[in-house]
Every structure is written in structure tokens, then in C-alpha cells.
mmCIF file of N, CA and C in Angstrom:
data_model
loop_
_atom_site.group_PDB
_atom_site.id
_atom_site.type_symbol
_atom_site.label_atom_id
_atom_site.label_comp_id
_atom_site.label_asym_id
_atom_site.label_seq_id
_atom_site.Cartn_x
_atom_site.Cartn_y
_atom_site.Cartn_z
ATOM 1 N N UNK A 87 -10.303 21.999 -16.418
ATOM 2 C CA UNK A 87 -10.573 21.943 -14.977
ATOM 3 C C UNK A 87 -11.017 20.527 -14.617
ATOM 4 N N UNK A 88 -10.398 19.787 -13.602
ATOM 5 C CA UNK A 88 -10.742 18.541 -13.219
ATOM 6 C C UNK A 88 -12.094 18.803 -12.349
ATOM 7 N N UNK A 89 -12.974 17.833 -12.590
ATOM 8 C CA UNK A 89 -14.140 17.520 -12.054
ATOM 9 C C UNK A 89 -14.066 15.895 -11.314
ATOM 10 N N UNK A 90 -14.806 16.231 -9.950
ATOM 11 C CA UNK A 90 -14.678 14.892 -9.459
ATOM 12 C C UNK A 90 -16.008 14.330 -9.196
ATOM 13 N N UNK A 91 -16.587 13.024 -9.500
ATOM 14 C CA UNK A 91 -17.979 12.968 -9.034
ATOM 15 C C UNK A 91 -17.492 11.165 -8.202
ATOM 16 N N UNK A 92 -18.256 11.296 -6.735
ATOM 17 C CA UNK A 92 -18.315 10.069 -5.828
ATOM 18 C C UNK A 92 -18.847 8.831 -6.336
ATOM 19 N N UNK A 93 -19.190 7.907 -5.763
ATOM 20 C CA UNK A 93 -20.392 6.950 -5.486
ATOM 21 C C UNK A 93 -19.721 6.041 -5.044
ATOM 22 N N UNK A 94 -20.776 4.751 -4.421
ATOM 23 C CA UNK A 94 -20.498 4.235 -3.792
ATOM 24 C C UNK A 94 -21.054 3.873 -2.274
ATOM 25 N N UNK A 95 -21.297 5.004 -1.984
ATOM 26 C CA UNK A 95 -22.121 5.646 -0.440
ATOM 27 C C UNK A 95 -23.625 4.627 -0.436
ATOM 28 N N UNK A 96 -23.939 4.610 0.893
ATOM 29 C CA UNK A 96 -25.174 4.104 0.905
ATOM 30 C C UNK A 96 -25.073 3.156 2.868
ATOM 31 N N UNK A 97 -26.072 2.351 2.469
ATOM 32 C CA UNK A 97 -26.277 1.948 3.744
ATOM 33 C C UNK A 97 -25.608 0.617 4.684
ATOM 34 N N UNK A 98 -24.647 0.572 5.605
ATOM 35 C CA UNK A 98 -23.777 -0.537 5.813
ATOM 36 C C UNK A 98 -23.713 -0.786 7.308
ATOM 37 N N UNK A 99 -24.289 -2.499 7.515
ATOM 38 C CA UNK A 99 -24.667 -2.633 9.384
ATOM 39 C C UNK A 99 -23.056 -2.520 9.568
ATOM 40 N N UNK A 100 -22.947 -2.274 11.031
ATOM 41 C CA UNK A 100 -21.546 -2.050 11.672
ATOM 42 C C UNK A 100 -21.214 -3.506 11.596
ATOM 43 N N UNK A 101 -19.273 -3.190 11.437
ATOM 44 C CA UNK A 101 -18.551 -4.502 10.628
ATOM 45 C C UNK A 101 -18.910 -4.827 9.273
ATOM 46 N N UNK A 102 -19.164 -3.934 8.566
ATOM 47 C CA UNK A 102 -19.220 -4.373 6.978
ATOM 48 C C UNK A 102 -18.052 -3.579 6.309
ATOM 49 N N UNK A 103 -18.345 -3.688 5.098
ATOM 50 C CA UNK A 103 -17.558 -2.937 4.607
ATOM 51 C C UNK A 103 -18.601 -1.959 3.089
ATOM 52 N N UNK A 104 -17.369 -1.046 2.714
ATOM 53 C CA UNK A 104 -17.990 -0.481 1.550
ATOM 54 C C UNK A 104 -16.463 0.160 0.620
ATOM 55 N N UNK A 105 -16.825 0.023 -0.719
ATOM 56 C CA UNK A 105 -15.839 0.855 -1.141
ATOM 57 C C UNK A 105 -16.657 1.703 -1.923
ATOM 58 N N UNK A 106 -16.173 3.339 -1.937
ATOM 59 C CA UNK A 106 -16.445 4.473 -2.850
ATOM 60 C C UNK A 106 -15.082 4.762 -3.536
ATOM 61 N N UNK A 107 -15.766 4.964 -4.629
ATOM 62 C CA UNK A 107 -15.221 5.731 -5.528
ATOM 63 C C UNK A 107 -15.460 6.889 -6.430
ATOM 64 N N UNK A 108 -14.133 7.413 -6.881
ATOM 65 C CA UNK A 108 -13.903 8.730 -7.164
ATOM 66 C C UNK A 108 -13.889 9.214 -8.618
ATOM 67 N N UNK A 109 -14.517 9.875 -9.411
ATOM 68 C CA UNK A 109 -14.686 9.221 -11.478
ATOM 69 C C UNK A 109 -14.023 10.815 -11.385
ATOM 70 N N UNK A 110 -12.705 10.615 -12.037
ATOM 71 C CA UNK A 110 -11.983 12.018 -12.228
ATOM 72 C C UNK A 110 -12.401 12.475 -13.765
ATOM 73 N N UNK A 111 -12.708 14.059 -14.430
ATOM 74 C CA UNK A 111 -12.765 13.727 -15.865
ATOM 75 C C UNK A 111 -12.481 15.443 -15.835
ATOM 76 N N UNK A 112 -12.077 15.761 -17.254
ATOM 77 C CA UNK A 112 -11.665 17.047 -17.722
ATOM 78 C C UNK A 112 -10.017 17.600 -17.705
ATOM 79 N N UNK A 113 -9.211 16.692 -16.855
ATOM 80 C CA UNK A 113 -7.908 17.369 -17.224
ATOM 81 C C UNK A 113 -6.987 15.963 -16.821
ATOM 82 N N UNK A 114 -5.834 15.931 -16.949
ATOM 83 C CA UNK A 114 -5.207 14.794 -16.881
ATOM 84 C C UNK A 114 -4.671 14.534 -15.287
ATOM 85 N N UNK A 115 -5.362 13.074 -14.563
ATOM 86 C CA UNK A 115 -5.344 12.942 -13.378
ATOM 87 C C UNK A 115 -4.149 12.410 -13.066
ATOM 88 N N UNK A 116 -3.110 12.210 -13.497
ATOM 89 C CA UNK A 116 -1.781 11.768 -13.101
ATOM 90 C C UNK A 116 -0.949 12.762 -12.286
ATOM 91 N N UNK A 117 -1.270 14.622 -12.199
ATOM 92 C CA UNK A 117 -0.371 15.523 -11.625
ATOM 93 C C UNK A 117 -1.157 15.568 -10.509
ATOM 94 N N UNK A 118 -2.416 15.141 -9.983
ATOM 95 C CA UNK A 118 -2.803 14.968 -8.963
ATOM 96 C C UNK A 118 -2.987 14.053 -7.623
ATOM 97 N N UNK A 119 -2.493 15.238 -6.705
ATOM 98 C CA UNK A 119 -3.012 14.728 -5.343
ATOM 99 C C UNK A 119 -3.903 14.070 -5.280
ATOM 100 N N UNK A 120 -4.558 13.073 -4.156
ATOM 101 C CA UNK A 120 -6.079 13.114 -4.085
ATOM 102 C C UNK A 120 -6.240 12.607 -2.729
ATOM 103 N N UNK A 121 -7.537 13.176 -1.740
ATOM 104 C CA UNK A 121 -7.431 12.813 -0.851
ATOM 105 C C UNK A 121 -9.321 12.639 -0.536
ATOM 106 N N UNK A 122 -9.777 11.868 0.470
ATOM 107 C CA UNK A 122 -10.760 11.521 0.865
ATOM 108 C C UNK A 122 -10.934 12.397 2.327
ATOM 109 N N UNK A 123 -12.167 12.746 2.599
ATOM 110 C CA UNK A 123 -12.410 13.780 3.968
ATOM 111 C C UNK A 123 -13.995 13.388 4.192
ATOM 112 N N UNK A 124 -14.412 13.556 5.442
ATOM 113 C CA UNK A 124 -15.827 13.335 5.725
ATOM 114 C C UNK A 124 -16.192 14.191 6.705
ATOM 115 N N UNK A 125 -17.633 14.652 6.532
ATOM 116 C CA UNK A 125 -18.075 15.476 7.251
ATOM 117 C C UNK A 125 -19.331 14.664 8.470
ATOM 118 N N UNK A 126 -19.087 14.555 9.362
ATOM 119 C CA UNK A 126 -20.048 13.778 10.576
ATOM 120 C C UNK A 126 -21.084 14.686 10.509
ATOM 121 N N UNK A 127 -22.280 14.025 11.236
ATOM 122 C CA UNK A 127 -23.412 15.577 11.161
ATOM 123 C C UNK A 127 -22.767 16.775 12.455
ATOM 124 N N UNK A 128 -23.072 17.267 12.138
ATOM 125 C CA UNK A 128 -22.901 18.599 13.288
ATOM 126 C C UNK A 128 -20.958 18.834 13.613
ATOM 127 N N UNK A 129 -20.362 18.148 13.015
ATOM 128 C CA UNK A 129 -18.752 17.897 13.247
ATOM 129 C C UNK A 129 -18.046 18.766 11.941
ATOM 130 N N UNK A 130 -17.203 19.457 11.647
ATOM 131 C CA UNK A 130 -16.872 20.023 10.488
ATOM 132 C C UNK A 130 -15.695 18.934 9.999
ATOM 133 N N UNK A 131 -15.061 19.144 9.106
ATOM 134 C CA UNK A 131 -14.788 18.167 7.817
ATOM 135 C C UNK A 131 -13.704 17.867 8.328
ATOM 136 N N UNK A 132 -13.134 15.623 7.937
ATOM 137 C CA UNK A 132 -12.070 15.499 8.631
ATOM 138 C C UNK A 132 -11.230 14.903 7.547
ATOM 139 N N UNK A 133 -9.788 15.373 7.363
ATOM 140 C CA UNK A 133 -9.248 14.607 6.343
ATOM 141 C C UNK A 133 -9.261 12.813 6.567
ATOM 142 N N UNK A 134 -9.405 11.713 6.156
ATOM 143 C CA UNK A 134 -9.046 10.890 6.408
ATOM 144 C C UNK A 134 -8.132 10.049 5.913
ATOM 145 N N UNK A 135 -7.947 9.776 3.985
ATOM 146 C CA UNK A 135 -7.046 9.506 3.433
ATOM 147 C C UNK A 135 -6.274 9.999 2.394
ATOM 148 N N UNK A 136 -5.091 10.407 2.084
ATOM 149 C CA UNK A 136 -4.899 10.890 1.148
ATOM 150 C C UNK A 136 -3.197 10.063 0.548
ATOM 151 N N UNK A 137 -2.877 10.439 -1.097
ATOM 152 C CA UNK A 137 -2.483 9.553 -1.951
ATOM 153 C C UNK A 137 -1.934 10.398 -2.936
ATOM 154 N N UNK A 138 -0.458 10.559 -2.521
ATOM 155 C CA UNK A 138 0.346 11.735 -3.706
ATOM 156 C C UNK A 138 -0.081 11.419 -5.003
ATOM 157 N N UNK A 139 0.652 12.446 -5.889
ATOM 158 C CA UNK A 139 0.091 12.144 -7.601
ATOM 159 C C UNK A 139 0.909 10.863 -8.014
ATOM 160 N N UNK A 140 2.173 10.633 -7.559
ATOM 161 C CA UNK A 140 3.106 9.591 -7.918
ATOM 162 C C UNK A 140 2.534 8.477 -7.792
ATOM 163 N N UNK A 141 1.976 8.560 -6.114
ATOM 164 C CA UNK A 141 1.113 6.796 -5.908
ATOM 165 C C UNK A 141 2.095 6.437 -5.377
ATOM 166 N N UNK A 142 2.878 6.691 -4.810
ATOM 167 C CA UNK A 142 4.317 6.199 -3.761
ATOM 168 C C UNK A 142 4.199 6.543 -2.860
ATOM 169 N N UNK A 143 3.012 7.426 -2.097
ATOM 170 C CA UNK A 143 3.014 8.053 -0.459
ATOM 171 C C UNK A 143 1.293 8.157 -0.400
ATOM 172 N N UNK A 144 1.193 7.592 0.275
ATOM 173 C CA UNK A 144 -0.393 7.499 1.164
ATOM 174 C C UNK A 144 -0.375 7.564 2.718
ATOM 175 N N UNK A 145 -1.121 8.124 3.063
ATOM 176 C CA UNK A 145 -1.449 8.784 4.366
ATOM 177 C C UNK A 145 -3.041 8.797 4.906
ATOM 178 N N UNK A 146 -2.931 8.199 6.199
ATOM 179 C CA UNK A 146 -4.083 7.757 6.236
ATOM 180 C C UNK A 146 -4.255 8.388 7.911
ATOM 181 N N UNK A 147 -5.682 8.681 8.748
ATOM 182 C CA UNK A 147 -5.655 9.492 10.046
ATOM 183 C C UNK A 147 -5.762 8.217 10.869
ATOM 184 N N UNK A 148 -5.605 8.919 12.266
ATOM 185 C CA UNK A 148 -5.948 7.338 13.152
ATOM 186 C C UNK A 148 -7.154 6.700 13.078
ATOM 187 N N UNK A 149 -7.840 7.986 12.732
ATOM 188 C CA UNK A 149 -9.063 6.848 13.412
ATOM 189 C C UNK A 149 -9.645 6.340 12.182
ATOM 190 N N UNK A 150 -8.850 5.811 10.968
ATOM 191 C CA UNK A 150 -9.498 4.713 10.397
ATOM 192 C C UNK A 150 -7.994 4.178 9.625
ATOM 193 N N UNK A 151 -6.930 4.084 10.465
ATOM 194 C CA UNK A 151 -5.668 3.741 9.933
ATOM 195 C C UNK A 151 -5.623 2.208 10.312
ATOM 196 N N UNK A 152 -6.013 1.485 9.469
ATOM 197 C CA UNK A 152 -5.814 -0.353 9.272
ATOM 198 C C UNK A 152 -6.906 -0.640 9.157
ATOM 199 N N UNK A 153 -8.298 0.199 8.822
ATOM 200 C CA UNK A 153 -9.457 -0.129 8.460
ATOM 201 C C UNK A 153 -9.894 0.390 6.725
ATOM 202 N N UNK A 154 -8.768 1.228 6.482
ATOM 203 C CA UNK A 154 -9.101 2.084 5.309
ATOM 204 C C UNK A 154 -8.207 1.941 4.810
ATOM 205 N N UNK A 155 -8.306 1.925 2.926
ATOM 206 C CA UNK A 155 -6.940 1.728 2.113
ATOM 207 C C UNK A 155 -7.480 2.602 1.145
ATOM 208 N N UNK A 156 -6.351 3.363 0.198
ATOM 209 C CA UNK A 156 -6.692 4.431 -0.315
ATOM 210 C C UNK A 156 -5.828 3.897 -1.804
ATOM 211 N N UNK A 157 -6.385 3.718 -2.618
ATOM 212 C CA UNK A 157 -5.975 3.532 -4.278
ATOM 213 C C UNK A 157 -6.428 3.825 -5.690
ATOM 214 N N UNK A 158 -5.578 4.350 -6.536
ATOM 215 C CA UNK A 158 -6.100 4.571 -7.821
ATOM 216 C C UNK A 158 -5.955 4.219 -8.655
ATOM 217 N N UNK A 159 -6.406 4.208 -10.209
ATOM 218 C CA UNK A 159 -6.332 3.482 -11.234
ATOM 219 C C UNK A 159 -6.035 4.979 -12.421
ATOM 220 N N UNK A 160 -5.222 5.118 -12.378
ATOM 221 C CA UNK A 160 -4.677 6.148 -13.391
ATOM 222 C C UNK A 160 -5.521 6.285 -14.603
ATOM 223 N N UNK A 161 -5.545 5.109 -15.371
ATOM 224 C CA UNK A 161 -5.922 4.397 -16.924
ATOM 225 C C UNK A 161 -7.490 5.172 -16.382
ATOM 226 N N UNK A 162 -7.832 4.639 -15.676
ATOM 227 C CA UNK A 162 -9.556 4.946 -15.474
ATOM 228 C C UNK A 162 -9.804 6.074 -14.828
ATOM 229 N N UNK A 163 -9.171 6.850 -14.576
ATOM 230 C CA UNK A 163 -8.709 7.997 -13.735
ATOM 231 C C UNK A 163 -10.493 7.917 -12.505
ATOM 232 N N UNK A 164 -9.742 6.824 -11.191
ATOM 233 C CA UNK A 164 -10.567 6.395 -10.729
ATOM 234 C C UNK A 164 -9.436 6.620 -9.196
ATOM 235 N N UNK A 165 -10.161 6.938 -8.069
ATOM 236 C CA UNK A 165 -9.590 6.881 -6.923
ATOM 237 C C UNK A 165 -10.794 5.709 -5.784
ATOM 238 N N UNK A 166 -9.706 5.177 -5.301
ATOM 239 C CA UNK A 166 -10.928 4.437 -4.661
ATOM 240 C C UNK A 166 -10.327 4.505 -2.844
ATOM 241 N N UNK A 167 -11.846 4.460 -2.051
ATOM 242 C CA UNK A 167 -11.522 4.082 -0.678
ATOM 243 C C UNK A 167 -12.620 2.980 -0.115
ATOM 244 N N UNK A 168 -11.508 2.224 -0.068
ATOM 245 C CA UNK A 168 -11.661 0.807 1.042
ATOM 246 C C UNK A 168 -11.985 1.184 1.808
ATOM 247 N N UNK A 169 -13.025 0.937 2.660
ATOM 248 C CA UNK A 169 -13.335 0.847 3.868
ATOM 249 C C UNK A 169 -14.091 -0.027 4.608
ATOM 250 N N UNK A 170 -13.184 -1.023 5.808
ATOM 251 C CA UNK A 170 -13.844 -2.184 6.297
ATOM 252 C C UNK A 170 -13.467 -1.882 7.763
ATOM 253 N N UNK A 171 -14.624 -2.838 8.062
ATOM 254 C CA UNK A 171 -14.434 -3.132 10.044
ATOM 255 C C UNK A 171 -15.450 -1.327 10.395
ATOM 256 N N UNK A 172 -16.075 -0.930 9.515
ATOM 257 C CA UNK A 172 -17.218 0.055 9.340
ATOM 258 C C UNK A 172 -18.008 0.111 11.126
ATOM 259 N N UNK A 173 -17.955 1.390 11.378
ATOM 260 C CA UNK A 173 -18.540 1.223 12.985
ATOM 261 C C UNK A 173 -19.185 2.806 12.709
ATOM 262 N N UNK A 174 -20.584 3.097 13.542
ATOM 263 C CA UNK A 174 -21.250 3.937 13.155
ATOM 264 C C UNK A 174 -20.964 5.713 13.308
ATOM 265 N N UNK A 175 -19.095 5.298 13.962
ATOM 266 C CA UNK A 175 -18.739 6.770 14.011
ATOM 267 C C UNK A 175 -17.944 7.060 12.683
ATOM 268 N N UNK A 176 -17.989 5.664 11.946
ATOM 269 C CA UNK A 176 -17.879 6.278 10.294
ATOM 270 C C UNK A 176 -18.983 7.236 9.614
ATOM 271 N N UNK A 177 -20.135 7.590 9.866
ATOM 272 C CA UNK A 177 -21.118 7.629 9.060
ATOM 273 C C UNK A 177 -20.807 9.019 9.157
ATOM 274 N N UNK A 178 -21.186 9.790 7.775
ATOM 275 C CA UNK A 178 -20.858 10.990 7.761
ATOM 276 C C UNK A 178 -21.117 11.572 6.324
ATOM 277 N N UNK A 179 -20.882 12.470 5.611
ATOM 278 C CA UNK A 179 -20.903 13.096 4.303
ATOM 279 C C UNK A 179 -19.665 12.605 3.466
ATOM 280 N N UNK A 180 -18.844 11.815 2.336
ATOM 281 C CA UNK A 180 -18.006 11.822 2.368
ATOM 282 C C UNK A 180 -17.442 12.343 0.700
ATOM 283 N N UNK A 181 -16.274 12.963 1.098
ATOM 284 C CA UNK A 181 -15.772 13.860 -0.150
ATOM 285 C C UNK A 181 -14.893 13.279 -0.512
ATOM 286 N N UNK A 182 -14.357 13.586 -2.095
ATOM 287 C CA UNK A 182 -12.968 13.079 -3.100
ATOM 288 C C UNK A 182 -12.986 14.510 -3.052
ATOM 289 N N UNK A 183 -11.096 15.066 -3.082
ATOM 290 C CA UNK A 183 -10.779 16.126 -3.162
ATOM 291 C C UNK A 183 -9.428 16.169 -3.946
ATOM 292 N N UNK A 184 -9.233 16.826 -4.894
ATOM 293 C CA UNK A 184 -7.707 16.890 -5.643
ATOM 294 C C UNK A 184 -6.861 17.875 -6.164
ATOM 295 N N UNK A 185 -5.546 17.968 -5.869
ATOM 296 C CA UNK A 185 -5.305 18.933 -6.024
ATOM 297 C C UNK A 185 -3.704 18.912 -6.667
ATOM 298 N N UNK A 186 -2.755 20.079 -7.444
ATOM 299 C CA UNK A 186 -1.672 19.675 -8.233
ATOM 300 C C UNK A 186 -0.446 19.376 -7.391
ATOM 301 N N UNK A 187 0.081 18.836 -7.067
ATOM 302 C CA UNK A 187 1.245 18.895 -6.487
ATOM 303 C C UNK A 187 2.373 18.341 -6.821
ATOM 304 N N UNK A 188 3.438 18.079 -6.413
ATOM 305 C CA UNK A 188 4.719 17.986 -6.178
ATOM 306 C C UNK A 188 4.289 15.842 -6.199
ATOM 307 N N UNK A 189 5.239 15.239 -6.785
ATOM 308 C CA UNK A 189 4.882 13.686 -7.219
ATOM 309 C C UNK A 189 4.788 13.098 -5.810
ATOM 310 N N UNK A 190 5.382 13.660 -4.498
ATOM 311 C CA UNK A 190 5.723 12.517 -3.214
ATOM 312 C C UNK A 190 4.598 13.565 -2.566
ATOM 313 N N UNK A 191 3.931 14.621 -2.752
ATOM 314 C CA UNK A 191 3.548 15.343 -1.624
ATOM 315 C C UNK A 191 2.174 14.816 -0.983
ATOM 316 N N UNK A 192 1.840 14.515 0.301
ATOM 317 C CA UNK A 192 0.180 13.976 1.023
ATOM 318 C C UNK A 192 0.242 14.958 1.822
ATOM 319 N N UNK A 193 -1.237 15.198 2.421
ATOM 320 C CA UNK A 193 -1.747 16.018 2.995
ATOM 321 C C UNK A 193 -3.104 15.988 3.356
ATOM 322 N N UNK A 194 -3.422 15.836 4.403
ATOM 323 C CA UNK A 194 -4.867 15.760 5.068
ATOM 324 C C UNK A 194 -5.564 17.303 5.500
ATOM 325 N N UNK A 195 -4.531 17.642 4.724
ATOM 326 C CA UNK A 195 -5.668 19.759 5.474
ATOM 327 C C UNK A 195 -6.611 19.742 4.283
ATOM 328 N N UNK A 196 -7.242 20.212 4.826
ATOM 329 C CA UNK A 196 -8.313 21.063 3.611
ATOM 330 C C UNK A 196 -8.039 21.699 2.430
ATOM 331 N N UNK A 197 -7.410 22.982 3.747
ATOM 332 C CA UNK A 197 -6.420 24.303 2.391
ATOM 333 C C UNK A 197 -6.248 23.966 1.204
ATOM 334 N N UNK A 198 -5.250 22.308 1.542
ATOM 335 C CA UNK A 198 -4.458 22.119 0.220
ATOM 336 C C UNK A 198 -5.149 21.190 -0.604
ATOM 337 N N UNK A 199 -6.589 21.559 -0.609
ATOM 338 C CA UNK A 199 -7.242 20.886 -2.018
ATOM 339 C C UNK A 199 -8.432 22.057 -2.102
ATOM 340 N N UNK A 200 -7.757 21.989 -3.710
ATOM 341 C CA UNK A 200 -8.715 23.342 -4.524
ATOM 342 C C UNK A 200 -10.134 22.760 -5.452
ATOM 343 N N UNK A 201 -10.443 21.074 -5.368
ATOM 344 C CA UNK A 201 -11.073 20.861 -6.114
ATOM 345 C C UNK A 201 -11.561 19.564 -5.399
ATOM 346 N N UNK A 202 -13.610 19.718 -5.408
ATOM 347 C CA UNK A 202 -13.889 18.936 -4.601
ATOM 348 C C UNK A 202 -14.798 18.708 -5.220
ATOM 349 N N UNK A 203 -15.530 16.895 -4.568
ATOM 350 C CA UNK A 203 -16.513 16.214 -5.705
ATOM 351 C C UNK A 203 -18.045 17.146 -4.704
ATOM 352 N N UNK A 204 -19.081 16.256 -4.962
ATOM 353 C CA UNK A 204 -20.143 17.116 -4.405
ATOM 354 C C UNK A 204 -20.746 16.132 -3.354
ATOM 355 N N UNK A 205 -19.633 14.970 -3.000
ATOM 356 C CA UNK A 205 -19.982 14.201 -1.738
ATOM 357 C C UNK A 205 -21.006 12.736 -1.500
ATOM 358 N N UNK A 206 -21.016 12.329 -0.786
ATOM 359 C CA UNK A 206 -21.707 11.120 -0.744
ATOM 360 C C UNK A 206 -22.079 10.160 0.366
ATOM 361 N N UNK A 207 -23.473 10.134 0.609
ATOM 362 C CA UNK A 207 -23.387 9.767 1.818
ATOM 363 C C UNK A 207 -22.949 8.364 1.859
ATOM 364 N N UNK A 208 -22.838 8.241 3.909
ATOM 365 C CA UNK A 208 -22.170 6.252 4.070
ATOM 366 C C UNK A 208 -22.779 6.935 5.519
ATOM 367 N N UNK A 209 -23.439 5.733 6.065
ATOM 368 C CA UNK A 209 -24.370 5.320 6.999
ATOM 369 C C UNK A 209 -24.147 4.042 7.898
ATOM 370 N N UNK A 210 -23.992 3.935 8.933
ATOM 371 C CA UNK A 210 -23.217 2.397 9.291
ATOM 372 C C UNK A 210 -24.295 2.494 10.631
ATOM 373 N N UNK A 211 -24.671 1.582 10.626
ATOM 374 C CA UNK A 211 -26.138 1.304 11.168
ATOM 375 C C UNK A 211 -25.500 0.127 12.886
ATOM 376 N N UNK A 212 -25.956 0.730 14.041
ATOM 377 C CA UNK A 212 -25.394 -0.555 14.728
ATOM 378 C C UNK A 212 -26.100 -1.646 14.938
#
């Protein structure tokens, strides 16, 4: 069973940047999806980036599409999210989520991830 644990999260004035990352371990992370989602306070959970198992299709939402880049390192079975130009309606709970799929398949729903880290906060201060 793949296990995902965050870090990275922490405290960033608006216009900075931060990258988190994603430490995959227990089963082999190459047949996996993986996608990034955040929860705002009081807002329920929003997909924001996600990154077929192939690594040939990434998908990213508007509201952080040319501020956010989504990449992994297979060898280190490591997912990472870029995130710059940080403004305080980033701040939120934020999750690594992964799941088996098909080599080209992305997806920002929920549904379609069965396996989630235990989150991490990011704070963007104005």
C-alpha cells in the first residue's frame, strides 16, 4: 500500500514562493497518478494540480494556472509543487493524493484518488 507523507508547508508573506513536497514509500510510484488539492478554512477541498503516472500530462486549475508547476522525481519517488506569486487566498490545508491509473490519465476530482497524505499547512500572510 502506497503511503504519502507532505512537507514543506509553513509560513510565506504574499509574493513569495514555497515548494512542498510529496515522500511516496511502500509500493512502486511509477503506476501512479498524483495530484495536489487544498482545503481553505471553512471551504471544502479543491483539486489544484495533478500529473499522470507517465509524466506526459499535467493539469493544473485556474486559479493557480502560471503560478504553480507540478513535478516528480520517480528515482526518489518524490512529487513536488511549485508554488510562486503566493497571495493569501492560497492559504489553506494542503494534500498529496495518488492513485493507479491508465499512463496519460489527470484528474482534479477527488473520487479518483484512493490514497491521501495527512496534509500540510501553507499560510501566505498579506
Amino acid at each position: 500500500q502506497l503511503r504519502l507523507v507532505e512537507s514543506g508547508g509553513g509560513l510565506v508573506q504574499s509574493g513569495g514562493s514555497l515548494r512542498l513536497s510529496c515522500v511516496a514509500s511502500g509500493d512502486t510510484f511509477n503506476y501512479y497518478m498524483v495530484g495536489w488539492f487544498r482545503q481553505a478554512p471553512g471551504k471544502g477541498r479543491e483539486g489544484i494540480s495533478c500529473l499522470s503516472s507517465g509524466g506526459g500530462s499535467a493539469y493544473h486549475a485556474d486559479s493557480v494556472k502560471g503560478r504553480f508547476s507540478i513535478s516528480r522525481d520517480t528515482d526518489k519517488k518524490v512529487v513536488y509543487l511549485q508554488m510562486n506569486s503566493l497571495n493569501p487566498d492560497d492559504t489553506g490545508v494542503y494534500y498529496c493524493a495518488a492513485d493507479q491509473r491508465r499512463p496519460d490519465w489527470v484528474s482534479l476530482a477527488e473520487n479518483d484518488y484512493g490514497i491521501w497524505g495527512q496534509g500540510i499547512q501553507v499560510t501566505v500572510s498579506s
